[in-house]
Backbone as XML, in Angstrom:
<?xml version="1.0"?>
<chain id="A" units="angstrom">
  <residue number="1" name="MET">
    <atom name="N" x="89.311" y="47.411" z="-49.137"/>
    <atom name="CA" x="88.079" y="46.735" z="-48.809"/>
    <atom name="C" x="88.201" y="46.137" z="-47.408"/>
  </residue>
  <residue number="2" name="THR">
    <atom name="N" x="87.209" y="46.370" z="-46.579"/>
    <atom name="CA" x="87.207" y="45.874" z="-45.217"/>
    <atom name="C" x="86.836" y="44.400" z="-45.207"/>
  </residue>
  <residue number="3" name="PRO">
    <atom name="N" x="87.660" y="43.567" z="-44.556"/>
    <atom name="CA" x="87.344" y="42.142" z="-44.490"/>
    <atom name="C" x="86.043" y="41.916" z="-43.741"/>
  </residue>
  <residue number="4" name="LYS">
    <atom name="N" x="85.304" y="40.894" z="-44.128"/>
    <atom name="CA" x="84.078" y="40.546" z="-43.427"/>
    <atom name="C" x="84.444" y="39.733" z="-42.193"/>
  </residue>
  <residue number="5" name="LYS">
    <atom name="N" x="83.958" y="40.191" z="-41.054"/>
    <atom name="CA" x="84.241" y="39.521" z="-39.799"/>
    <atom name="C" x="82.949" y="39.430" z="-39.003"/>
  </residue>
  <residue number="6" name="THR">
    <atom name="N" x="82.909" y="38.500" z="-38.081"/>
    <atom name="CA" x="81.753" y="38.363" z="-37.215"/>
    <atom name="C" x="82.181" y="38.577" z="-35.779"/>
  </residue>
  <residue number="7" name="THR">
    <atom name="N" x="81.250" y="39.015" z="-34.939"/>
    <atom name="CA" x="81.593" y="39.352" z="-33.560"/>
    <atom name="C" x="82.042" y="38.162" z="-32.737"/>
  </residue>
  <residue number="8" name="ASN">
    <atom name="N" x="81.720" y="36.931" z="-33.157"/>
    <atom name="CA" x="82.143" y="35.785" z="-32.358"/>
    <atom name="C" x="83.648" y="35.549" z="-32.446"/>
  </residue>
  <residue number="9" name="ASN">
    <atom name="N" x="84.345" y="36.288" z="-33.288"/>
    <atom name="CA" x="85.791" y="36.162" z="-33.423"/>
    <atom name="C" x="86.538" y="37.247" z="-32.659"/>
  </residue>
  <residue number="10" name="VAL">
    <atom name="N" x="85.842" y="38.052" z="-31.873"/>
    <atom name="CA" x="86.459" y="39.157" z="-31.144"/>
    <atom name="C" x="87.253" y="38.618" z="-29.962"/>
  </residue>
  <residue number="11" name="ILE">
    <atom name="N" x="88.514" y="39.021" z="-29.891"/>
    <atom name="CA" x="89.381" y="38.637" z="-28.781"/>
    <atom name="C" x="89.224" y="39.635" z="-27.643"/>
  </residue>
  <residue number="12" name="VAL">
    <atom name="N" x="89.236" y="40.937" z="-27.994"/>
    <atom name="CA" x="89.099" y="41.989" z="-26.983"/>
    <atom name="C" x="88.538" y="43.240" z="-27.645"/>
  </residue>
  <residue number="13" name="SER">
    <atom name="N" x="87.754" y="43.986" z="-26.894"/>
    <atom name="CA" x="87.255" y="45.296" z="-27.307"/>
    <atom name="C" x="87.746" y="46.320" z="-26.295"/>
  </residue>
  <residue number="14" name="LEU">
    <atom name="N" x="88.310" y="47.410" z="-26.797"/>
    <atom name="CA" x="88.819" y="48.479" z="-25.925"/>
    <atom name="C" x="88.103" y="49.777" z="-26.271"/>
  </residue>
  <residue number="15" name="TYR">
    <atom name="N" x="87.875" y="50.631" z="-25.259"/>
    <atom name="CA" x="87.136" y="51.877" z="-25.434"/>
    <atom name="C" x="87.914" y="53.056" z="-24.872"/>
  </residue>
  <residue number="16" name="SER">
    <atom name="N" x="87.703" y="54.227" z="-25.473"/>
    <atom name="CA" x="88.252" y="55.459" z="-24.912"/>
    <atom name="C" x="87.438" y="55.836" z="-23.683"/>
  </residue>
  <residue number="17" name="ASP">
    <atom name="N" x="87.962" y="56.732" z="-22.855"/>
    <atom name="CA" x="87.259" y="57.143" z="-21.633"/>
    <atom name="C" x="85.877" y="57.714" z="-21.923"/>
  </residue>
  <residue number="18" name="ASP">
    <atom name="N" x="85.742" y="58.453" z="-23.035"/>
    <atom name="CA" x="84.441" y="59.053" z="-23.366"/>
    <atom name="C" x="83.574" y="58.140" z="-24.235"/>
  </residue>
  <residue number="19" name="LEU">
    <atom name="N" x="84.057" y="56.931" z="-24.499"/>
    <atom name="CA" x="83.354" y="55.897" z="-25.275"/>
    <atom name="C" x="83.140" y="56.256" z="-26.750"/>
  </residue>
  <residue number="20" name="SER">
    <atom name="N" x="83.791" y="57.308" z="-27.239"/>
    <atom name="CA" x="83.633" y="57.674" z="-28.651"/>
    <atom name="C" x="84.518" y="56.842" z="-29.571"/>
  </residue>
  <residue number="21" name="LEU">
    <atom name="N" x="85.585" y="56.274" z="-29.026"/>
    <atom name="CA" x="86.500" y="55.442" z="-29.811"/>
    <atom name="C" x="86.464" y="54.016" z="-29.274"/>
  </residue>
  <residue number="22" name="MET">
    <atom name="N" x="86.455" y="53.073" z="-30.207"/>
    <atom name="CA" x="86.525" y="51.668" z="-29.820"/>
    <atom name="C" x="87.439" y="50.963" z="-30.819"/>
  </residue>
  <residue number="23" name="ALA">
    <atom name="N" x="88.178" y="50.005" z="-30.336"/>
    <atom name="CA" x="88.989" y="49.151" z="-31.195"/>
    <atom name="C" x="88.754" y="47.707" z="-30.778"/>
  </residue>
  <residue number="24" name="GLN">
    <atom name="N" x="88.675" y="46.839" z="-31.772"/>
    <atom name="CA" x="88.492" y="45.421" z="-31.504"/>
    <atom name="C" x="89.613" y="44.628" z="-32.152"/>
  </residue>
  <residue number="25" name="VAL">
    <atom name="N" x="90.167" y="43.716" z="-31.386"/>
    <atom name="CA" x="91.141" y="42.752" z="-31.908"/>
    <atom name="C" x="90.346" y="41.491" z="-32.194"/>
  </residue>
  <residue number="26" name="MET">
    <atom name="N" x="90.485" y="40.958" z="-33.408"/>
    <atom name="CA" x="89.698" y="39.782" z="-33.784"/>
    <atom name="C" x="90.452" y="38.901" z="-34.759"/>
  </residue>
  <residue number="27" name="THR">
    <atom name="N" x="89.940" y="37.697" z="-34.908"/>
    <atom name="CA" x="90.491" y="36.752" z="-35.872"/>
    <atom name="C" x="89.417" y="36.375" z="-36.880"/>
  </residue>
  <residue number="28" name="GLU">
    <atom name="N" x="89.881" y="36.054" z="-38.064"/>
    <atom name="CA" x="88.998" y="35.559" z="-39.127"/>
    <atom name="C" x="89.863" y="34.753" z="-40.075"/>
  </residue>
  <residue number="29" name="ASP">
    <atom name="N" x="89.485" y="33.515" z="-40.314"/>
    <atom name="CA" x="90.238" y="32.640" z="-41.217"/>
    <atom name="C" x="91.724" y="32.624" z="-40.892"/>
  </residue>
  <residue number="30" name="GLU">
    <atom name="N" x="92.037" y="32.467" z="-39.602"/>
    <atom name="CA" x="93.415" y="32.389" z="-39.111"/>
    <atom name="C" x="94.219" y="33.662" z="-39.333"/>
  </residue>
  <residue number="31" name="LYS">
    <atom name="N" x="93.546" y="34.771" z="-39.572"/>
    <atom name="CA" x="94.206" y="36.071" z="-39.688"/>
    <atom name="C" x="93.817" y="36.927" z="-38.500"/>
  </residue>
  <residue number="32" name="LEU">
    <atom name="N" x="94.703" y="37.845" z="-38.122"/>
    <atom name="CA" x="94.512" y="38.725" z="-36.985"/>
    <atom name="C" x="94.249" y="40.140" z="-37.499"/>
  </residue>
  <residue number="33" name="TYR">
    <atom name="N" x="93.209" y="40.785" z="-36.969"/>
    <atom name="CA" x="92.818" y="42.126" z="-37.406"/>
    <atom name="C" x="92.606" y="43.035" z="-36.205"/>
  </residue>
  <residue number="34" name="VAL">
    <atom name="N" x="92.730" y="44.341" z="-36.462"/>
    <atom name="CA" x="92.291" y="45.358" z="-35.521"/>
    <atom name="C" x="91.306" y="46.246" z="-36.276"/>
  </residue>
  <residue number="35" name="ASP">
    <atom name="N" x="90.086" y="46.354" z="-35.739"/>
    <atom name="CA" x="89.071" y="47.237" z="-36.311"/>
    <atom name="C" x="88.981" y="48.487" z="-35.455"/>
  </residue>
  <residue number="36" name="PHE">
    <atom name="N" x="88.864" y="49.633" z="-36.111"/>
    <atom name="CA" x="88.818" y="50.921" z="-35.432"/>
    <atom name="C" x="87.458" y="51.567" z="-35.665"/>
  </residue>
  <residue number="37" name="TYR">
    <atom name="N" x="86.805" y="51.987" z="-34.585"/>
    <atom name="CA" x="85.488" y="52.613" z="-34.657"/>
    <atom name="C" x="85.538" y="54.007" z="-34.055"/>
  </residue>
  <residue number="38" name="LYS">
    <atom name="N" x="84.747" y="54.905" z="-34.617"/>
    <atom name="CA" x="84.520" y="56.228" z="-34.030"/>
    <atom name="C" x="83.022" y="56.435" z="-34.005"/>
  </residue>
  <residue number="39" name="ASP">
    <atom name="N" x="82.483" y="56.716" z="-32.832"/>
    <atom name="CA" x="81.040" y="56.885" z="-32.648"/>
    <atom name="C" x="80.265" y="55.713" z="-33.252"/>
  </residue>
  <residue number="40" name="ASP">
    <atom name="N" x="80.733" y="54.515" z="-32.976"/>
    <atom name="CA" x="80.093" y="53.258" z="-33.396"/>
    <atom name="C" x="80.114" y="53.007" z="-34.903"/>
  </residue>
  <residue number="41" name="VAL">
    <atom name="N" x="80.930" y="53.747" z="-35.647"/>
    <atom name="CA" x="81.060" y="53.552" z="-37.091"/>
    <atom name="C" x="82.459" y="53.006" z="-37.376"/>
  </residue>
  <residue number="42" name="LEU">
    <atom name="N" x="82.526" y="51.892" z="-38.099"/>
    <atom name="CA" x="83.812" y="51.320" z="-38.489"/>
    <atom name="C" x="84.503" y="52.276" z="-39.451"/>
  </residue>
  <residue number="43" name="ILE">
    <atom name="N" x="85.687" y="52.752" z="-39.059"/>
    <atom name="CA" x="86.396" y="53.697" z="-39.924"/>
    <atom name="C" x="87.634" y="53.102" z="-40.570"/>
  </residue>
  <residue number="44" name="ASP">
    <atom name="N" x="88.144" y="52.012" z="-40.002"/>
    <atom name="CA" x="89.341" y="51.403" z="-40.580"/>
    <atom name="C" x="89.498" y="49.997" z="-40.017"/>
  </residue>
  <residue number="45" name="SER">
    <atom name="N" x="90.183" y="49.159" z="-40.772"/>
    <atom name="CA" x="90.505" y="47.811" z="-40.347"/>
    <atom name="C" x="91.914" y="47.515" z="-40.820"/>
  </residue>
  <residue number="46" name="ARG">
    <atom name="N" x="92.753" y="47.052" z="-39.918"/>
    <atom name="CA" x="94.138" y="46.750" z="-40.268"/>
    <atom name="C" x="94.443" y="45.305" z="-39.942"/>
  </residue>
  <residue number="47" name="GLU">
    <atom name="N" x="95.082" y="44.625" z="-40.876"/>
    <atom name="CA" x="95.500" y="43.252" z="-40.640"/>
    <atom name="C" x="96.783" y="43.258" z="-39.821"/>
  </residue>
  <residue number="48" name="ALA">
    <atom name="N" x="96.846" y="42.382" z="-38.831"/>
    <atom name="CA" x="98.032" y="42.268" z="-37.980"/>
    <atom name="C" x="98.577" y="40.847" z="-38.002"/>
  </residue>
  <residue number="49" name="THR">
    <atom name="N" x="98.229" y="40.087" z="-39.029"/>
    <atom name="CA" x="98.723" y="38.719" z="-39.172"/>
    <atom name="C" x="100.243" y="38.737" z="-39.214"/>
  </residue>
  <residue number="50" name="GLY">
    <atom name="N" x="100.846" y="37.779" z="-38.550"/>
    <atom name="CA" x="102.305" y="37.730" z="-38.475"/>
    <atom name="C" x="102.833" y="38.386" z="-37.215"/>
  </residue>
  <residue number="51" name="HIS">
    <atom name="N" x="101.948" y="39.049" z="-36.490"/>
    <atom name="CA" x="102.306" y="39.663" z="-35.212"/>
    <atom name="C" x="101.561" y="38.922" z="-34.103"/>
  </residue>
  <residue number="52" name="SER">
    <atom name="N" x="101.934" y="39.196" z="-32.889"/>
    <atom name="CA" x="101.279" y="38.556" z="-31.749"/>
    <atom name="C" x="99.956" y="39.244" z="-31.431"/>
  </residue>
  <residue number="53" name="VAL">
    <atom name="N" x="99.125" y="38.559" z="-30.660"/>
    <atom name="CA" x="97.882" y="39.157" z="-30.188"/>
    <atom name="C" x="98.212" y="40.369" z="-29.310"/>
  </residue>
  <residue number="54" name="GLN">
    <atom name="N" x="99.277" y="40.298" z="-28.547"/>
    <atom name="CA" x="99.686" y="41.436" z="-27.706"/>
    <atom name="C" x="100.000" y="42.657" z="-28.564"/>
  </residue>
  <residue number="55" name="TYR">
    <atom name="N" x="100.665" y="42.458" z="-29.682"/>
    <atom name="CA" x="100.970" y="43.555" z="-30.613"/>
    <atom name="C" x="99.670" y="44.195" z="-31.100"/>
  </residue>
  <residue number="56" name="ALA">
    <atom name="N" x="98.710" y="43.375" z="-31.512"/>
    <atom name="CA" x="97.421" y="43.892" z="-31.981"/>
    <atom name="C" x="96.695" y="44.611" z="-30.847"/>
  </residue>
  <residue number="57" name="HIS">
    <atom name="N" x="96.768" y="44.064" z="-29.647"/>
    <atom name="CA" x="96.165" y="44.707" z="-28.480"/>
    <atom name="C" x="96.776" y="46.075" z="-28.243"/>
  </residue>
  <residue number="58" name="ASP">
    <atom name="N" x="98.101" y="46.175" z="-28.368"/>
    <atom name="CA" x="98.790" y="47.458" z="-28.175"/>
    <atom name="C" x="98.340" y="48.487" z="-29.200"/>
  </residue>
  <residue number="59" name="ILE">
    <atom name="N" x="98.145" y="48.079" z="-30.459"/>
    <atom name="CA" x="97.643" y="48.995" z="-31.494"/>
    <atom name="C" x="96.247" y="49.484" z="-31.102"/>
  </residue>
  <residue number="60" name="ALA">
    <atom name="N" x="95.395" y="48.556" z="-30.688"/>
    <atom name="CA" x="94.028" y="48.910" z="-30.292"/>
    <atom name="C" x="94.044" y="49.875" z="-29.106"/>
  </residue>
  <residue number="61" name="GLU">
    <atom name="N" x="94.870" y="49.585" z="-28.134"/>
    <atom name="CA" x="94.959" y="50.445" z="-26.952"/>
    <atom name="C" x="95.468" y="51.840" z="-27.318"/>
  </residue>
  <residue number="62" name="ASN">
    <atom name="N" x="96.484" y="51.906" z="-28.169"/>
    <atom name="CA" x="97.014" y="53.201" z="-28.586"/>
    <atom name="C" x="95.958" y="54.041" z="-29.303"/>
  </residue>
  <residue number="63" name="TYR">
    <atom name="N" x="95.097" y="53.401" z="-30.088"/>
    <atom name="CA" x="94.020" y="54.123" z="-30.757"/>
    <atom name="C" x="93.030" y="54.695" z="-29.734"/>
  </residue>
  <residue number="64" name="THR">
    <atom name="N" x="92.614" y="53.869" z="-28.783"/>
    <atom name="CA" x="91.613" y="54.339" z="-27.816"/>
    <atom name="C" x="92.190" y="55.362" z="-26.839"/>
  </residue>
  <residue number="65" name="LEU">
    <atom name="N" x="93.500" y="55.380" z="-26.664"/>
    <atom name="CA" x="94.147" y="56.391" z="-25.818"/>
    <atom name="C" x="94.452" y="57.676" z="-26.575"/>
  </residue>
  <residue number="66" name="GLY">
    <atom name="N" x="94.266" y="57.680" z="-27.886"/>
    <atom name="CA" x="94.524" y="58.880" z="-28.680"/>
    <atom name="C" x="95.939" y="58.987" z="-29.213"/>
  </residue>
  <residue number="67" name="VAL">
    <atom name="N" x="96.750" y="57.944" z="-29.002"/>
    <atom name="CA" x="98.123" y="57.954" z="-29.524"/>
    <atom name="C" x="98.093" y="57.857" z="-31.049"/>
  </residue>
  <residue number="68" name="LEU">
    <atom name="N" x="97.258" y="56.961" z="-31.575"/>
    <atom name="CA" x="97.037" y="56.872" z="-33.018"/>
    <atom name="C" x="95.864" y="57.761" z="-33.366"/>
  </residue>
  <residue number="69" name="ARG">
    <atom name="N" x="95.988" y="58.537" z="-34.404"/>
    <atom name="CA" x="94.962" y="59.514" z="-34.779"/>
    <atom name="C" x="94.294" y="59.150" z="-36.094"/>
  </residue>
  <residue number="70" name="ILE">
    <atom name="N" x="93.132" y="59.734" z="-36.318"/>
    <atom name="CA" x="92.405" y="59.567" z="-37.575"/>
    <atom name="C" x="92.868" y="60.645" z="-38.543"/>
  </residue>
  <residue number="71" name="ASP">
    <atom name="N" x="93.278" y="60.223" z="-39.738"/>
    <atom name="CA" x="93.653" y="61.170" z="-40.794"/>
    <atom name="C" x="92.377" y="61.827" z="-41.299"/>
  </residue>
  <residue number="72" name="LYS">
    <atom name="N" x="92.271" y="63.137" z="-41.140"/>
    <atom name="CA" x="91.045" y="63.865" z="-41.493"/>
    <atom name="C" x="90.762" y="63.843" z="-42.997"/>
  </residue>
  <residue number="73" name="ASN">
    <atom name="N" x="91.787" y="63.622" z="-43.822"/>
    <atom name="CA" x="91.591" y="63.597" z="-45.272"/>
    <atom name="C" x="91.067" y="62.265" z="-45.772"/>
  </residue>
  <residue number="74" name="THR">
    <atom name="N" x="91.534" y="61.189" z="-45.165"/>
    <atom name="CA" x="91.165" y="59.852" z="-45.659"/>
    <atom name="C" x="90.197" y="59.129" z="-44.727"/>
  </residue>
  <residue number="75" name="TRP">
    <atom name="N" x="90.012" y="59.653" z="-43.510"/>
    <atom name="CA" x="89.220" y="59.002" z="-42.475"/>
    <atom name="C" x="89.739" y="57.595" z="-42.182"/>
  </residue>
  <residue number="76" name="ARG">
    <atom name="N" x="91.045" y="57.432" z="-42.241"/>
    <atom name="CA" x="91.691" y="56.186" z="-41.854"/>
    <atom name="C" x="92.588" y="56.467" z="-40.658"/>
  </residue>
  <residue number="77" name="VAL">
    <atom name="N" x="92.886" y="55.425" z="-39.916"/>
    <atom name="CA" x="93.773" y="55.559" z="-38.774"/>
    <atom name="C" x="95.184" y="55.732" z="-39.280"/>
  </residue>
  <residue number="78" name="ASP">
    <atom name="N" x="95.859" y="56.760" z="-38.785"/>
    <atom name="CA" x="97.217" y="57.074" z="-39.205"/>
    <atom name="C" x="98.187" y="56.280" z="-38.345"/>
  </residue>
  <residue number="79" name="VAL">
    <atom name="N" x="98.555" y="55.076" z="-38.820"/>
    <atom name="CA" x="99.435" y="54.179" z="-38.074"/>
    <atom name="C" x="100.866" y="54.406" z="-38.503"/>
  </residue>
</chain>
């Protein structure tokens, strides 16, 4: 189940060069999350609580650069 978050908790949003992929690092209730979007549709959300904001930023950046891929069977990010 994807946690409910609001945009006012967004720390950073990163985009792929073609703008088809976006990842957002955000906080909600003192927890750190990375949300993954493809063509403006939320496809996955991963909790990164216990890690630094830089760690979450690196995950988001790797997704938008194509280092992390979408699993075609589950439509989740293959981390």
